[in-house]
mmCIF file of C-alpha atoms in Angstrom:
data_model
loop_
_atom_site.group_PDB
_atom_site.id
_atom_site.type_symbol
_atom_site.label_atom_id
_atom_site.label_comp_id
_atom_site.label_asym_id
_atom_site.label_seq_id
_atom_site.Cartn_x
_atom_site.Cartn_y
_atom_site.Cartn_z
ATOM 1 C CA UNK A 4 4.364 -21.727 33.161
ATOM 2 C CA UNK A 5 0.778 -20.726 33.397
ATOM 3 C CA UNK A 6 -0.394 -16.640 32.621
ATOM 4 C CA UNK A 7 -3.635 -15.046 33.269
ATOM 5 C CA UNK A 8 -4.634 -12.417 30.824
ATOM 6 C CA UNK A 9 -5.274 -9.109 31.775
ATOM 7 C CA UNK A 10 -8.932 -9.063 30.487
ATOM 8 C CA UNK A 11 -10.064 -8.306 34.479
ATOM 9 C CA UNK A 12 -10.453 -4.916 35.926
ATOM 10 C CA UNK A 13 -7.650 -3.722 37.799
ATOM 11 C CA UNK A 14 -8.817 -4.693 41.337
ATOM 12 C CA UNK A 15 -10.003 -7.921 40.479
ATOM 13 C CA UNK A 16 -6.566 -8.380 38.775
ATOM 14 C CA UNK A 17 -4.493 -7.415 41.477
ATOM 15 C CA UNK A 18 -6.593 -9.815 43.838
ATOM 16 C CA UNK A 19 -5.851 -13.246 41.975
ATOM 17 C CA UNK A 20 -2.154 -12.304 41.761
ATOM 18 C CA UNK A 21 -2.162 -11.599 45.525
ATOM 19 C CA UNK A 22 -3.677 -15.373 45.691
ATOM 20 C CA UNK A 23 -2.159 -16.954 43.038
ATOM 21 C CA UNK A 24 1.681 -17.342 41.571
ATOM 22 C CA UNK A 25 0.763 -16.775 37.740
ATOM 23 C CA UNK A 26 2.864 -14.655 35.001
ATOM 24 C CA UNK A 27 0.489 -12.013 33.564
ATOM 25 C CA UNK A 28 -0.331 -11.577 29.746
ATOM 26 C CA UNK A 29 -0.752 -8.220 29.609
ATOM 27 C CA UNK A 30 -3.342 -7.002 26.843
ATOM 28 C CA UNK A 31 -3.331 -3.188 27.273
ATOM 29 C CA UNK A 32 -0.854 -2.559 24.624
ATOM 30 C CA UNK A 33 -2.981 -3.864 21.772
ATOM 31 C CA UNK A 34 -4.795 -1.274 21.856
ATOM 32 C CA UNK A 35 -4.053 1.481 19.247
ATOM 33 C CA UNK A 36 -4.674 4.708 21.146
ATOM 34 C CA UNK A 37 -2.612 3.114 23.984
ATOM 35 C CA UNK A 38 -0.047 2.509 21.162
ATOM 36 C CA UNK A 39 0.056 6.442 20.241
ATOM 37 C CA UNK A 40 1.110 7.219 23.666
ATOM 38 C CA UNK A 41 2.957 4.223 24.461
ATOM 39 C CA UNK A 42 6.248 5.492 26.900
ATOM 40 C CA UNK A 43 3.509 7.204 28.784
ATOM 41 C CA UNK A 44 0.955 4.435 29.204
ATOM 42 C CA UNK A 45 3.502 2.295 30.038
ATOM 43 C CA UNK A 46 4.228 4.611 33.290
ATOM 44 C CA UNK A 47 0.929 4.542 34.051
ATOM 45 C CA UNK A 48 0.716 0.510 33.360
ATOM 46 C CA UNK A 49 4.009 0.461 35.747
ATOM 47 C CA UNK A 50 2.778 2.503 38.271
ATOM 48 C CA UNK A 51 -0.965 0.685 38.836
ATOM 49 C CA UNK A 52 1.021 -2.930 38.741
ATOM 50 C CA UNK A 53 3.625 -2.024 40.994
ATOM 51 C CA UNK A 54 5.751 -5.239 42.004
ATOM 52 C CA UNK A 55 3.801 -7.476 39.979
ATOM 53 C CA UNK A 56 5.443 -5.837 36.763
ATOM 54 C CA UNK A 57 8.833 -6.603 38.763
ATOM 55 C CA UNK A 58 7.668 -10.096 40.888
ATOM 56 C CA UNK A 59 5.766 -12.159 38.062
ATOM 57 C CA UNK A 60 6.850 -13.348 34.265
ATOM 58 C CA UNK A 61 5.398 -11.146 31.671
ATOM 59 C CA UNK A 62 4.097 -12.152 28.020
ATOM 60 C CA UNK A 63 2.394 -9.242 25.982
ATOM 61 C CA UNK A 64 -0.547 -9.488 23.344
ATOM 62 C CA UNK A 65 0.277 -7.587 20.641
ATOM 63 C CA UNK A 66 -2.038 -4.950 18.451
ATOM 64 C CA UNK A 67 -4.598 -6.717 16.650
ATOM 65 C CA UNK A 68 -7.235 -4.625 15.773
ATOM 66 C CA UNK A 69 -7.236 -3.271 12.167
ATOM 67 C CA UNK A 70 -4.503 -4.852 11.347
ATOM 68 C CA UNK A 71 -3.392 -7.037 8.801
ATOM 69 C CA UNK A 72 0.384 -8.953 8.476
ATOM 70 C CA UNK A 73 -0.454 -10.030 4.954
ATOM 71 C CA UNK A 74 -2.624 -7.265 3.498
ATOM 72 C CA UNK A 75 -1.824 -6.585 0.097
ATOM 73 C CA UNK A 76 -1.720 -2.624 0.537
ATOM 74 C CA UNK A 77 1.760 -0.951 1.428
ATOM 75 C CA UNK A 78 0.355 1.152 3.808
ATOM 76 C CA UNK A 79 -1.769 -0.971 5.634
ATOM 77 C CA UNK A 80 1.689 -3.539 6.206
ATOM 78 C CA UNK A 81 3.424 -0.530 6.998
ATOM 79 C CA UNK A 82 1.144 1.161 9.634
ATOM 80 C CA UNK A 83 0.745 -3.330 11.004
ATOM 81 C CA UNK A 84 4.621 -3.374 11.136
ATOM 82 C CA UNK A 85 4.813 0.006 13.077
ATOM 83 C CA UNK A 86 2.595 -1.080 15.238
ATOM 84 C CA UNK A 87 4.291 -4.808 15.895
ATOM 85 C CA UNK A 88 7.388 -3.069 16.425
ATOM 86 C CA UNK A 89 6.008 -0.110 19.210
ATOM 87 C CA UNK A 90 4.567 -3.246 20.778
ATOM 88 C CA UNK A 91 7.678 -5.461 20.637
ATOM 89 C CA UNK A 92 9.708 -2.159 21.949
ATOM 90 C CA UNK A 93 7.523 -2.017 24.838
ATOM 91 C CA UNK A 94 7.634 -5.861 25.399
ATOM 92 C CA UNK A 95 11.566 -5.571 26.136
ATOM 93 C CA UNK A 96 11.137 -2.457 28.009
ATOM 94 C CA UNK A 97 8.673 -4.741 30.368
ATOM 95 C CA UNK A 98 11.082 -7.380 30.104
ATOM 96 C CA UNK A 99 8.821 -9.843 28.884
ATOM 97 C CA UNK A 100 9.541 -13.569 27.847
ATOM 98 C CA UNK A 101 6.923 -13.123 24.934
ATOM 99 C CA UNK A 102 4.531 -11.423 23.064
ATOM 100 C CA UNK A 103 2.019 -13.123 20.874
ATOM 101 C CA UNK A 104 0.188 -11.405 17.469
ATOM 102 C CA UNK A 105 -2.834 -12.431 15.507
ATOM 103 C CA UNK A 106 -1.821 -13.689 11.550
ATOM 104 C CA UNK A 107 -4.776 -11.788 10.757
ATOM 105 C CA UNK A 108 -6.074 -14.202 8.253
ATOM 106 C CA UNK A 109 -9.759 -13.391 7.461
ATOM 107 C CA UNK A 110 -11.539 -16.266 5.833
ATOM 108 C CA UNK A 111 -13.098 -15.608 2.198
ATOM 109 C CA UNK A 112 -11.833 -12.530 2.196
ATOM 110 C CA UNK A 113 -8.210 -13.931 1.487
ATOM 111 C CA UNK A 114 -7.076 -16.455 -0.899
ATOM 112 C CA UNK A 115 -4.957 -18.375 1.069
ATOM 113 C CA UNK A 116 -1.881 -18.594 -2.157
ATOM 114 C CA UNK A 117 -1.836 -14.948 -1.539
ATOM 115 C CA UNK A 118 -1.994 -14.524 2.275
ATOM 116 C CA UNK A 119 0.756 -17.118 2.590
ATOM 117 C CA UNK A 120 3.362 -15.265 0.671
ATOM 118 C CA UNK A 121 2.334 -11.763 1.895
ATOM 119 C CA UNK A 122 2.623 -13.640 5.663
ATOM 120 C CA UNK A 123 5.519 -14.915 5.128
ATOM 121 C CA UNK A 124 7.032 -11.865 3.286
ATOM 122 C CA UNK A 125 6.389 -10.073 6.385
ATOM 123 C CA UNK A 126 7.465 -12.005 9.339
ATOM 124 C CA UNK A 127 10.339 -12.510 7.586
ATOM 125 C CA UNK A 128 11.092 -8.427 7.297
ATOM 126 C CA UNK A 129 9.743 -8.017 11.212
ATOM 127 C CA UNK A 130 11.927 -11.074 12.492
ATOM 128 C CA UNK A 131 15.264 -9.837 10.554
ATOM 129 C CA UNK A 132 16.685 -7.970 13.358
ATOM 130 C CA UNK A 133 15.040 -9.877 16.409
ATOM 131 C CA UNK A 134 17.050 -11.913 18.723
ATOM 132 C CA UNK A 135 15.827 -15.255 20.766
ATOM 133 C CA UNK A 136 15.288 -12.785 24.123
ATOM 134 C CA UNK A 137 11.653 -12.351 23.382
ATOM 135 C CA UNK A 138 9.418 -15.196 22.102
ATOM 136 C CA UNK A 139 7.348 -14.352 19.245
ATOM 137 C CA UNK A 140 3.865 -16.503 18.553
ATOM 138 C CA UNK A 141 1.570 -16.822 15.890
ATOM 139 C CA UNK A 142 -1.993 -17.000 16.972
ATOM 140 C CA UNK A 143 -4.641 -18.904 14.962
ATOM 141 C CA UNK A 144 -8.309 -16.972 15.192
ATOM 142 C CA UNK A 145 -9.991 -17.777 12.333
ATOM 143 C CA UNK A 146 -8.534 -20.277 10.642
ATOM 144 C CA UNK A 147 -10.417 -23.451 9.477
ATOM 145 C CA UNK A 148 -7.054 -25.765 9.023
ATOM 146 C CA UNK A 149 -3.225 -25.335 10.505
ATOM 147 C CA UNK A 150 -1.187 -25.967 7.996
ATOM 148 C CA UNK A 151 -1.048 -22.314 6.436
ATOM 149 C CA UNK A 152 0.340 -21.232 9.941
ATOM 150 C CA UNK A 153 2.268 -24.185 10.167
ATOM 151 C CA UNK A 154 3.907 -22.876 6.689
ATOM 152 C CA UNK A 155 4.267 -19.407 7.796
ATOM 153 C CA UNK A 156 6.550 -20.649 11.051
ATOM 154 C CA UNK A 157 8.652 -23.022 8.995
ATOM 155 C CA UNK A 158 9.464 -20.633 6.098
ATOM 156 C CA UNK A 159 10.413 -17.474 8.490
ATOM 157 C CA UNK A 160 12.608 -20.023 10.047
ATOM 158 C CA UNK A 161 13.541 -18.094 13.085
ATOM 159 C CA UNK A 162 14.160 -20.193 16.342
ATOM 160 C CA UNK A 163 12.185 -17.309 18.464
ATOM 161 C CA UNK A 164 9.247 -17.542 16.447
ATOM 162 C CA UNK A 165 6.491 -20.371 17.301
ATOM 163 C CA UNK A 166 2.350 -21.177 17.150
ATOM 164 C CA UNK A 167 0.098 -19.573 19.842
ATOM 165 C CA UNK A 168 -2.189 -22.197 19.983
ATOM 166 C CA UNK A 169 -5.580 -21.011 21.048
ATOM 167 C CA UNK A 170 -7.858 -23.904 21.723
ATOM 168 C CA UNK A 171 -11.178 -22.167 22.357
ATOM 169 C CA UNK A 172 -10.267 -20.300 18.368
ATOM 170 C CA UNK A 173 -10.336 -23.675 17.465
ATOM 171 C CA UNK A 174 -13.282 -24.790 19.011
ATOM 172 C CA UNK A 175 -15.465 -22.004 17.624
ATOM 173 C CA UNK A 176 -14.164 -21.329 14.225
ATOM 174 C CA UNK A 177 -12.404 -24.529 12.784
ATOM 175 C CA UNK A 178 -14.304 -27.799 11.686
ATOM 176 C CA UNK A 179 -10.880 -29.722 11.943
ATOM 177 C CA UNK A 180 -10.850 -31.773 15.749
ATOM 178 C CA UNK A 181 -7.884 -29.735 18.133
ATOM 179 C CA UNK A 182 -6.279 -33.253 17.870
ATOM 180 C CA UNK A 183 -5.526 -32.444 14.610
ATOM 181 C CA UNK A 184 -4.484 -29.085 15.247
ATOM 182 C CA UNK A 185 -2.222 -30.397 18.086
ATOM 183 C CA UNK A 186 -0.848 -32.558 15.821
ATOM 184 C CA UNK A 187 0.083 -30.660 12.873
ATOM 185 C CA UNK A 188 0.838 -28.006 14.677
ATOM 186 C CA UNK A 189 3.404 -29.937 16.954
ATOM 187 C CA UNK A 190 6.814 -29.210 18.251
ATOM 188 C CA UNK A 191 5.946 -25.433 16.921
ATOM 189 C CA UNK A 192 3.318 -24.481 19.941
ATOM 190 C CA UNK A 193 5.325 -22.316 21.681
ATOM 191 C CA UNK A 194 2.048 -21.092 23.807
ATOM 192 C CA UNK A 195 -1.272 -22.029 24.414
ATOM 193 C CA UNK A 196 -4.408 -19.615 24.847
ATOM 194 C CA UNK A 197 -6.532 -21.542 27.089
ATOM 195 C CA UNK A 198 -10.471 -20.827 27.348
ATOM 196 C CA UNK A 199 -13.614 -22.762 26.521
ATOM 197 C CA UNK A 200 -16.600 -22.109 24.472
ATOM 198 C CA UNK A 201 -20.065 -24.038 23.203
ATOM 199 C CA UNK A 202 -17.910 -24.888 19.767
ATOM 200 C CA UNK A 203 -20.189 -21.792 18.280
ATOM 201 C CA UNK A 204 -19.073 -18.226 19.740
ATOM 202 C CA UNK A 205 -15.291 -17.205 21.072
ATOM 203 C CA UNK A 206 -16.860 -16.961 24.554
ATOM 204 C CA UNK A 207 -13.814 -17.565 26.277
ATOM 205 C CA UNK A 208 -15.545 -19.257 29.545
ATOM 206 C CA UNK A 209 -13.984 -21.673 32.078
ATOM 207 C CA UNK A 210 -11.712 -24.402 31.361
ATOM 208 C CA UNK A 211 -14.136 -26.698 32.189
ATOM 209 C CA UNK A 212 -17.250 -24.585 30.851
ATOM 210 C CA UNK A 213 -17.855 -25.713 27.247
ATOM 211 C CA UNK A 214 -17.481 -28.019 24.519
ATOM 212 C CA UNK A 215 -13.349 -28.903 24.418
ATOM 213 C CA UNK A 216 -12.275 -31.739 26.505
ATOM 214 C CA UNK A 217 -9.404 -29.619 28.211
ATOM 215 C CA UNK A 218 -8.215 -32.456 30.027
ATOM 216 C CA UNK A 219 -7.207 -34.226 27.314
ATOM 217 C CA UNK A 220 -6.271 -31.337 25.211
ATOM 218 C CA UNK A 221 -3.536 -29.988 27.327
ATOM 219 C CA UNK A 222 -2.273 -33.521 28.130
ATOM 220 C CA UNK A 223 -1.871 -34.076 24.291
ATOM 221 C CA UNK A 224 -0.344 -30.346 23.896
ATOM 222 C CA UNK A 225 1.993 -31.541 26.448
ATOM 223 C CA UNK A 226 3.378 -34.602 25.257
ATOM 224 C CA UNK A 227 3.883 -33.019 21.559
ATOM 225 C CA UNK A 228 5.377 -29.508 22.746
ATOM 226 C CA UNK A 229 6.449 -30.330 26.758
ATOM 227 C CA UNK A 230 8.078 -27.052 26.563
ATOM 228 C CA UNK A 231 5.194 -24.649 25.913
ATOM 229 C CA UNK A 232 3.501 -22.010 28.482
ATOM 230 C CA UNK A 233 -0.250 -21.363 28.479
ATOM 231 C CA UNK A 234 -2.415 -18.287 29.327
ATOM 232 C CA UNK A 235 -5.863 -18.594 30.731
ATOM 233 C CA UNK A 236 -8.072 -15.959 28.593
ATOM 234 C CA UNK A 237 -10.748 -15.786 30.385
ATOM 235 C CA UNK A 238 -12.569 -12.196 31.002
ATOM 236 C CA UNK A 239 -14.934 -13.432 34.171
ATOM 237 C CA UNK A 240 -12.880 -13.380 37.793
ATOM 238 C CA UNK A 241 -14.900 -16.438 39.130
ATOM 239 C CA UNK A 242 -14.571 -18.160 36.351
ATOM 240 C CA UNK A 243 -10.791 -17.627 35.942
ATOM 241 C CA UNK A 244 -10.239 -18.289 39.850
ATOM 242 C CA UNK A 245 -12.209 -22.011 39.058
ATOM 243 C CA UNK A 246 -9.902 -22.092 35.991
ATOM 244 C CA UNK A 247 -6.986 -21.901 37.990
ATOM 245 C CA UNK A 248 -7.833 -24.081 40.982
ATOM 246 C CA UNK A 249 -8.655 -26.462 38.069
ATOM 247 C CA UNK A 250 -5.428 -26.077 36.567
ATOM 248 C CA UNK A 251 -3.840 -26.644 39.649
ATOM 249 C CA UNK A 252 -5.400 -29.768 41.003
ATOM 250 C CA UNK A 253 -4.746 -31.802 37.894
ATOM 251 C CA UNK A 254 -1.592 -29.911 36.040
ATOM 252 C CA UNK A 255 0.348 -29.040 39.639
ATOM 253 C CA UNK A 256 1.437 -25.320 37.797
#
């Protein structure tokens, strides 16, 4: 199952889903002042989508900015799990198959004995009283290695809750190869963020526009996780539409 992210203006948007038969990853509800008024953006979200909302499989991006899972200040997890949970809310109320939140790690800024158990401590509290109707995945952003996520997913122990995998994060921000990634990471990629960069900045370009071998990449994520979905991030409507036809010459989506 392939997604295109919501990064596109409206019109654009609604042109490649008139062209193409993609589930939409729908980013608007990360977005904290959205989040304040959330029952009535969500009309509003409805009403510009139309049948799309109704026609096409939905995964959500959950708040991200400001936030922090493993922060070691009771209000900051507090005002993060609030925010998780208005997005999760609106996630069923969309009838999504997903949503997908950042861990939030921040390199030197956390010590990674301390981020694990705050992490942990937390997904395990926001999981508690979540059923396996909604998939919930753990992105990677700036993480060097996997294994901390990796950790993270096998302590909460929740069937529902698997790795985003976002290749072009990996590309730009880790020194580790995405084979390794793949690999450690394994059987727990539930989804893959799909975009390319120059290994340097998160540009999120073309499949085929950048340093990562995406050929190869999503032919190893698919023989170690055949059961994951993908979302094409990319923010540029030509570059998405060459993204897709790419995607569909050689991975018949």
């Amino acid at each position: 199952m392939i997604y295109i992210s919501d990064l596109l203006e409206e019109s654009q948007m609604i042109e490649i889903l008139e062209q193409y038969d993609v589930g939409i990853e729908i980013i608007h509800f990360s977005i904290s002042d959205v989040l304040d008024n959330a029952q009535t953006e969500l009309k509003k979200y409805e009403k510009r989508l139309g049948r799309f909302l109704k026609e096409r499989e939905l995964s959500l991006h959950g708040p991200f900015f400001d936030l922090s899972p493993a922060s070691f200040d009771s209000q900051i997890k507090r005002v993060t799990m609030e925010r998780f949970e208005t997005a999760y809310e609106i996630a069923k109320q969309l009838g999504a198959k997903r949503i997908v939140y950042h861990t939030g790690f921040i390199p030197i800024t956390y010590y990674i004995e301390g981020w694990l158990g705050n992490s942990i401590a937390f997904w395990k509290a926001f999981m508690s009283d979540k059923d396996e109707s909604i998939k919930v995945h753990l992105e990677n952003v700036y993480e060097e290695a996997y294994w901390p996520m990796a950790k993270v997913i096998d302590e909460v122990g929740h069937k529902a809750f698997t790795a985003c995998l976002d290749v072009g994060h990996v590309n730009a921000y880790s020194s580790k190869s995405i084979d390794e990634w793949v690999n450690g990471l394994g059987s727990r990629i539930g989804h893959v963020h799909i975009h390319n960069n120059d290994g340097n900045k998160d540009l999120h370009h073309a499949v085929h526009k950048g340093t990562l071998n995406m050929q190869t990449t999503l032919e190893h994520i698919r023989q170690v996780a055949p059961k994951s979905t993908g979302t094409l991030e990319i923010a540029d409507k030509n570059q998405l539409i060459d993204s897709l036809n790419w995607m569909k010459e050689r991975h018949n989506f």
